[in-house]
XYZ file of C-alpha atoms in Angstrom:
434
model
C 2.641 -8.522 -3.607
C 2.935 -4.954 -2.400
C 0.339 -2.341 -1.566
C 0.074 1.161 -2.921
C -3.228 2.600 -1.660
C -6.272 1.444 -0.120
C -9.258 3.478 -0.472
C -12.773 3.453 1.240
C -15.854 5.118 2.252
C -18.891 4.590 4.360
C -17.680 1.774 6.606
C -18.241 1.794 10.380
C -17.149 5.241 11.646
C -15.891 6.560 8.477
C -18.660 8.217 6.538
C -16.700 9.918 3.731
C -13.660 8.610 1.697
C -10.311 7.903 3.443
C -7.180 6.920 1.775
C -4.136 4.994 3.146
C -1.472 6.148 0.841
C 1.669 4.063 1.103
C 3.596 5.538 -2.164
C 6.291 7.766 -2.118
C 6.313 11.350 -4.025
C 9.106 9.781 -6.251
C 6.312 7.722 -7.808
C 5.387 10.381 -10.675
C 4.270 8.073 -13.279
C 2.347 4.724 -13.683
C 5.841 2.566 -13.628
C 8.897 3.205 -11.705
C 11.430 5.400 -13.348
C 14.420 3.884 -15.052
C 16.911 2.216 -12.649
C 14.172 1.806 -9.812
C 11.922 -0.500 -8.512
C 8.569 -0.662 -7.080
C 9.879 -1.068 -3.702
C 12.058 2.199 -4.006
C 8.454 3.950 -4.001
C 6.482 2.691 -1.607
C 6.493 2.712 2.416
C 7.444 -0.550 4.167
C 5.988 0.683 7.665
C 3.035 2.914 8.232
C 1.791 3.555 12.035
C -1.831 4.992 12.524
C -2.426 6.658 15.846
C -5.342 8.224 17.446
C -7.525 8.314 20.743
C -9.745 5.377 22.184
C -12.749 5.098 19.739
C -11.389 7.270 17.322
C -11.436 4.934 14.724
C -7.965 3.534 14.165
C -9.171 -0.090 14.062
C -11.798 0.674 11.516
C -9.345 1.574 9.109
C -7.811 -1.815 9.525
C -11.405 -3.352 9.749
C -12.468 -1.686 6.110
C -9.279 -3.767 4.756
C -10.310 -6.744 6.548
C -14.095 -6.604 5.369
C -12.581 -5.833 1.519
C -10.468 -8.958 1.855
C -13.441 -10.899 3.362
C -15.753 -10.044 0.345
C -13.201 -11.074 -2.282
C -12.637 -14.457 -0.358
C -16.266 -15.388 0.521
C -18.623 -13.733 -1.466
C -19.066 -16.377 -3.799
C -19.181 -19.229 -1.232
C -20.061 -18.927 2.495
C -21.385 -15.280 2.275
C -24.241 -16.549 0.070
C -25.534 -18.429 2.794
C -25.949 -15.434 4.945
C -29.567 -14.113 5.618
C -28.541 -10.711 4.412
C -25.609 -9.267 2.333
C -22.750 -8.348 5.274
C -21.839 -4.622 5.711
C -21.281 -2.250 8.045
C -22.306 1.264 6.953
C -21.726 4.555 8.839
C -24.919 4.185 11.543
C -25.228 7.875 12.742
C -26.927 9.300 9.708
C -30.097 7.192 8.800
C -29.402 7.743 4.992
C -25.893 6.439 5.284
C -27.398 3.123 6.099
C -28.602 2.538 2.526
C -25.846 4.424 0.977
C -23.213 2.746 -1.189
C -20.030 1.773 0.679
C -16.848 1.813 -1.625
C -13.426 -0.249 -1.423
C -10.525 -0.202 -3.604
C -7.061 -1.708 -3.437
C -4.386 -0.228 -5.620
C -1.479 -3.172 -5.649
C 1.512 -4.633 -7.306
C 1.412 -8.314 -8.241
C 4.109 -9.910 -10.433
C 5.444 -6.656 -11.135
C 2.233 -5.111 -12.641
C 0.256 -2.262 -11.265
C -3.528 -3.180 -10.538
C -6.359 -1.311 -9.451
C -9.460 -3.394 -7.959
C -12.524 -1.621 -6.606
C -16.240 -2.362 -5.831
C -18.954 -0.847 -3.994
C -21.869 -2.424 -2.080
C -25.307 -1.599 -0.820
C -27.862 -3.718 1.387
C -28.566 -6.076 -1.287
C -25.041 -6.957 -2.460
C -22.584 -5.567 -5.078
C -23.548 -2.429 -7.256
C -20.481 -2.239 -9.273
C -17.049 -3.868 -9.481
C -13.560 -3.472 -11.837
C -10.426 -4.266 -12.234
C -7.811 -2.325 -14.096
C -4.088 -3.050 -14.859
C -1.368 -0.689 -16.129
C 0.091 -1.517 -19.884
C 1.196 1.755 -21.392
C -1.916 3.328 -19.575
C -4.668 2.268 -17.269
C -6.536 -0.807 -19.297
C -9.864 -2.361 -18.133
C -9.568 -6.314 -17.438
C -13.398 -6.697 -16.795
C -16.085 -4.868 -15.051
C -19.398 -5.695 -13.861
C -22.712 -3.771 -12.985
C -25.628 -3.685 -10.288
C -27.189 -6.379 -12.298
C -24.426 -8.935 -12.066
C -23.707 -8.414 -15.954
C -20.013 -8.959 -16.393
C -17.994 -7.568 -19.401
C -14.184 -8.814 -20.182
C -14.291 -12.192 -18.270
C -14.431 -15.331 -20.969
C -16.918 -17.807 -20.004
C -18.434 -15.503 -16.973
C -21.126 -13.216 -18.426
C -23.191 -12.800 -15.266
C -22.955 -13.587 -11.404
C -25.185 -13.296 -8.687
C -26.094 -9.700 -7.065
C -24.549 -10.705 -3.877
C -21.299 -12.350 -5.349
C -18.171 -10.485 -6.700
C -16.973 -11.864 -10.306
C -13.531 -12.011 -9.048
C -14.719 -14.504 -6.314
C -17.113 -16.402 -8.815
C -14.165 -16.563 -11.323
C -11.607 -17.969 -8.424
C -14.174 -20.715 -7.879
C -14.180 -21.476 -11.567
C -10.280 -21.234 -11.766
C -10.591 -18.695 -14.564
C -6.944 -18.625 -15.817
C -6.646 -14.780 -16.029
C -7.854 -13.496 -12.797
C -7.468 -16.481 -10.317
C -3.729 -15.824 -9.999
C -4.732 -12.030 -8.645
C -7.199 -13.646 -6.368
C -4.672 -15.892 -4.829
C -2.453 -12.822 -4.644
C -5.001 -10.864 -2.482
C -5.766 -13.950 -0.274
C -2.140 -14.742 0.400
C -0.669 -11.377 0.215
C -2.342 -9.862 3.576
C -1.876 -11.249 7.047
C -4.215 -9.608 9.388
C -3.317 -9.779 13.183
C -5.820 -8.726 15.845
C -5.397 -7.678 19.007
C -6.292 -9.849 22.155
C -5.811 -13.415 23.801
C -7.823 -15.089 21.152
C -5.509 -14.180 18.365
C -2.474 -14.819 20.538
C -3.857 -18.425 21.188
C -5.033 -19.101 17.796
C -1.432 -18.420 16.713
C 0.290 -20.534 19.174
C -1.972 -23.406 18.200
C -0.958 -22.830 14.527
C 2.796 -22.615 15.628
C 2.560 -25.984 17.430
C 0.872 -27.568 14.433
C 3.367 -26.132 12.281
C 6.093 -27.612 14.386
C 4.957 -30.989 14.370
C 4.422 -30.867 10.594
C 8.029 -29.600 10.297
C 6.956 -26.534 8.211
C 8.138 -24.285 10.901
C 11.697 -24.567 11.896
C 12.273 -25.691 15.625
C 15.471 -23.678 15.956
C 14.049 -20.698 14.271
C 11.140 -20.342 17.086
C 14.059 -20.693 19.752
C 15.951 -18.176 17.969
C 12.792 -15.685 17.817
C 12.588 -16.465 21.647
C 15.944 -15.491 22.125
C 15.791 -12.255 20.277
C 13.421 -11.158 22.816
C 15.596 -12.221 26.030
C 12.828 -14.555 27.040
C 15.353 -17.380 28.639
C 13.857 -19.909 26.291
C 16.735 -22.405 25.192
C 14.404 -25.306 23.800
C 11.126 -25.505 22.619
C 8.755 -29.146 21.713
C 5.506 -29.999 21.178
C 3.380 -32.054 23.584
C 0.304 -34.227 21.837
C -2.683 -35.595 23.339
C -5.187 -37.559 21.209
C -8.917 -37.517 22.363
C -9.826 -40.864 23.898
C -12.102 -43.018 21.753
C -14.813 -43.423 24.532
C -14.696 -39.627 24.702
C -14.979 -38.928 21.014
C -18.155 -41.465 21.396
C -19.739 -39.297 23.831
C -19.014 -35.964 21.937
C -20.305 -37.389 18.692
C -23.350 -38.483 20.487
C -24.035 -35.166 21.690
C -23.645 -33.696 18.409
C -26.144 -36.217 16.729
C -29.310 -34.237 15.755
C -32.409 -35.286 18.111
C -35.273 -37.418 16.797
C -37.498 -40.249 18.024
C -34.855 -42.759 17.143
C -31.693 -41.005 18.227
C -30.225 -43.636 20.113
C -30.458 -45.890 17.095
C -29.036 -43.110 15.015
C -26.347 -42.629 17.535
C -25.071 -46.180 17.018
C -25.507 -46.601 13.568
C -24.566 -43.371 11.839
C -22.229 -41.613 14.108
C -19.025 -44.054 13.460
C -17.607 -41.274 10.962
C -18.261 -38.295 13.482
C -16.511 -40.707 16.091
C -13.397 -41.403 13.913
C -13.046 -37.569 13.023
C -13.016 -36.645 16.750
C -10.755 -39.420 17.662
C -8.345 -38.075 15.139
C -8.310 -34.790 16.541
C -4.897 -34.215 18.449
C -4.725 -31.575 21.199
C -1.077 -29.982 20.898
C 0.539 -27.773 23.359
C 3.945 -26.062 23.379
C 6.749 -26.893 25.946
C 9.463 -24.747 26.956
C 12.550 -25.110 28.909
C 14.663 -22.338 30.341
C 18.510 -22.284 30.544
C 20.262 -25.727 31.462
C 17.292 -26.967 33.709
C 15.283 -29.959 32.752
C 11.873 -28.752 33.860
C 9.538 -27.652 31.343
C 6.873 -24.976 31.364
C 3.623 -25.028 29.262
C 2.438 -22.140 27.192
C -0.331 -21.338 29.775
C 2.700 -20.902 32.239
C 4.821 -18.545 30.285
C 4.238 -14.864 30.638
C 1.514 -13.173 28.332
C 4.608 -10.958 26.805
C 6.397 -14.119 25.842
C 3.479 -15.605 24.106
C 2.529 -12.317 22.531
C 6.022 -12.202 20.995
C 6.100 -15.529 19.566
C 2.588 -15.164 18.107
C 3.599 -11.814 16.408
C 7.100 -12.388 15.573
C 6.321 -15.539 13.817
C 4.003 -13.406 11.670
C 6.630 -10.871 11.345
C 9.203 -13.349 10.126
C 6.689 -15.089 7.511
C 6.063 -11.567 6.245
C 9.691 -10.713 5.675
C 10.549 -13.855 4.313
C 7.312 -13.866 1.595
C 7.024 -10.062 1.105
C 3.766 -9.874 2.615
C 1.748 -7.001 3.839
C 1.519 -7.614 7.590
C -1.413 -5.554 9.371
C -1.245 -5.339 13.015
C -3.863 -3.869 15.396
C -2.565 -2.295 18.743
C 1.500 -3.003 17.765
C 2.686 -3.270 21.421
C -0.053 -4.953 23.316
C 1.572 -6.922 25.841
C 5.209 -6.128 24.227
C 8.029 -4.125 25.650
C 8.321 -1.039 23.436
C 11.846 -2.008 22.343
C 10.317 -5.097 20.565
C 7.809 -2.905 18.898
C 10.420 -0.777 17.999
C 12.589 -3.750 16.717
C 10.130 -4.856 14.349
C 9.577 -1.742 12.885
C 13.173 -1.377 12.285
C 13.096 -4.805 10.565
C 10.726 -3.839 8.126
C 12.588 -0.497 7.630
C 16.097 -2.036 6.967
C 16.459 -3.181 3.361
C 19.332 -5.316 4.527
C 16.623 -7.463 6.610
C 13.392 -6.899 4.504
C 14.716 -7.995 1.056
C 11.342 -8.947 -0.131
C 9.772 -5.454 0.148
C 7.518 -6.554 2.809
C 5.070 -3.801 4.530
C 4.008 -3.222 7.866
C 0.880 -1.203 8.737
C -0.373 -0.981 12.409
C -2.283 0.976 14.659
C -0.820 1.862 18.145
C -1.245 3.831 21.414
C 2.643 3.670 22.311
C 3.984 7.078 21.589
C 7.638 6.153 21.477
C 6.980 4.700 18.132
C 5.730 8.421 16.917
C 9.775 9.128 16.588
C 9.597 7.051 13.615
C 8.318 10.006 11.784
C 10.884 12.285 13.001
C 13.686 13.688 10.376
C 12.841 13.910 6.656
C 9.617 14.149 4.851
C 9.819 10.405 3.874
C 9.481 9.480 7.462
C 6.742 11.694 7.979
C 4.633 10.253 5.382
C 4.741 7.012 7.354
C 2.652 8.610 10.274
C -1.146 8.764 10.178
C -3.802 10.079 12.669
C -7.144 9.253 13.120
C -9.690 11.774 14.769
C -13.430 11.540 15.427
C -15.728 14.782 14.828
C -18.331 16.046 16.821
C -20.817 14.236 14.480
C -19.104 10.688 15.106
C -17.435 10.363 11.793
C -13.519 9.466 11.674
C -11.207 11.326 9.582
C -7.868 9.723 8.494
C -4.883 12.245 7.873
C -1.064 12.274 7.600
C 1.705 13.892 9.420
C 3.052 15.289 6.568
C 0.167 17.680 6.258
C 1.669 19.613 9.091
C 4.512 21.999 8.494
C 7.289 20.952 10.912
C 10.528 22.483 11.523
C 13.769 19.971 11.198
C 14.386 18.113 14.523
C 10.711 18.878 15.801
C 9.650 16.759 18.990
C 6.748 14.746 17.263
C 5.887 12.949 20.450
C 5.661 16.189 22.581
C 3.700 18.146 19.933
C 1.249 15.140 19.495
C 0.516 15.233 23.170
C -0.052 18.815 23.098
C -2.795 18.469 20.641
C -0.888 20.001 17.600
C -1.658 17.093 15.166
C -5.305 16.200 16.866
C -5.998 12.607 17.502
C -5.559 12.999 21.094
C -8.264 12.024 23.482
C -9.731 15.406 25.257
C -10.139 14.057 28.795
C -12.300 15.483 31.726
C -10.490 14.104 34.965
C -12.241 16.342 37.175
C -15.495 14.425 36.740
C -14.020 11.712 38.796
C -15.447 13.686 41.988
C -18.995 13.191 40.460
C -18.135 9.473 40.747
C -16.613 9.467 44.325
C -18.341 12.161 46.122
C -21.627 10.204 46.621
C -24.710 11.798 48.547
C -26.092 10.281 51.334
C -29.154 9.106 49.542
C -26.879 6.964 47.283
C -24.953 5.630 49.995
C -28.320 4.336 51.754
């Protein structure tokens, strides 16, 4: 799957409509020109830069939210007390105003446009279009949940998308599109929690042999980590401990002891089957092994993100990374960008969308207009609303020092600091000291 455009409005700090456009100006018609492919007309790397709290992450969060609605509105979200949403909160009227989300993408060689709008009660509108000779409606639904164009589905609940409900019914015409959207994106969040979850997944995949051990070692060697061998250590939970956990989880009642002995056998078995896995690393020729907790933060961050990168490049996915460069050396971040930009490496047309504070990565926008189009900025105005804009909106001379001009504030998207206020914090008066 390939992403052409993502448009959203009234989500978190974005009050007004914003569009992340990954198409090149060469795409002037609904289909690629003769002799070209879709991958010739899209960006494979787009970076988003801006000050802290400017709203960079909210661009990715809007995409995460849209995919969440698509994936869960007909299942787990129906159990929520209120329809989940995050409108612009600084203006009261925006809290009840509709929020819109739209994806234009390529799946199986065809161009689709999918959009929906939400309010506090659920879905207000939804539609899916596909290009044949021109845009053609596949289906649509209105605020009342009435669906037009999906055979066998004439109405859905106010809080669920027709696409999500159709996927639950395994509807032949749109379920493949739902699956493509669910599998076509990999969202990588910043933080130790994400790294730990990815490392746990790596350990499981190594044991299941769905991830090649030598491939993981090669990935570690690319970053010069010194790792020469990786293995998985497993520990099953002891039956007695599993029984104690099951008793703790059992519902409390007057005859809870009897229930714990009579009805918790299934829970005990489930917990006993849980296996804790840990990666063990060997460095050089030494026989000693280090646990993942003993390795550097940077090594674990590289393995966690690196496996996601390799998976995206193999499958042609859209990898979305918040704070690319977090815990990584700038050369490794640059290397990831180069892989996605290199057609000899990126043979599937995979795409990378990232946010970053690493100014060295801005040099990716130096040179031709095609390079400048891949650089985005986010700036928050005095009213608290974020704006997304492109480097190509500015007039630049050939060979412009983009990093220097950015730090000078010529493109916006930089923090306006007040360093002298530190004196207010350090020069405490006598009353405060007492």
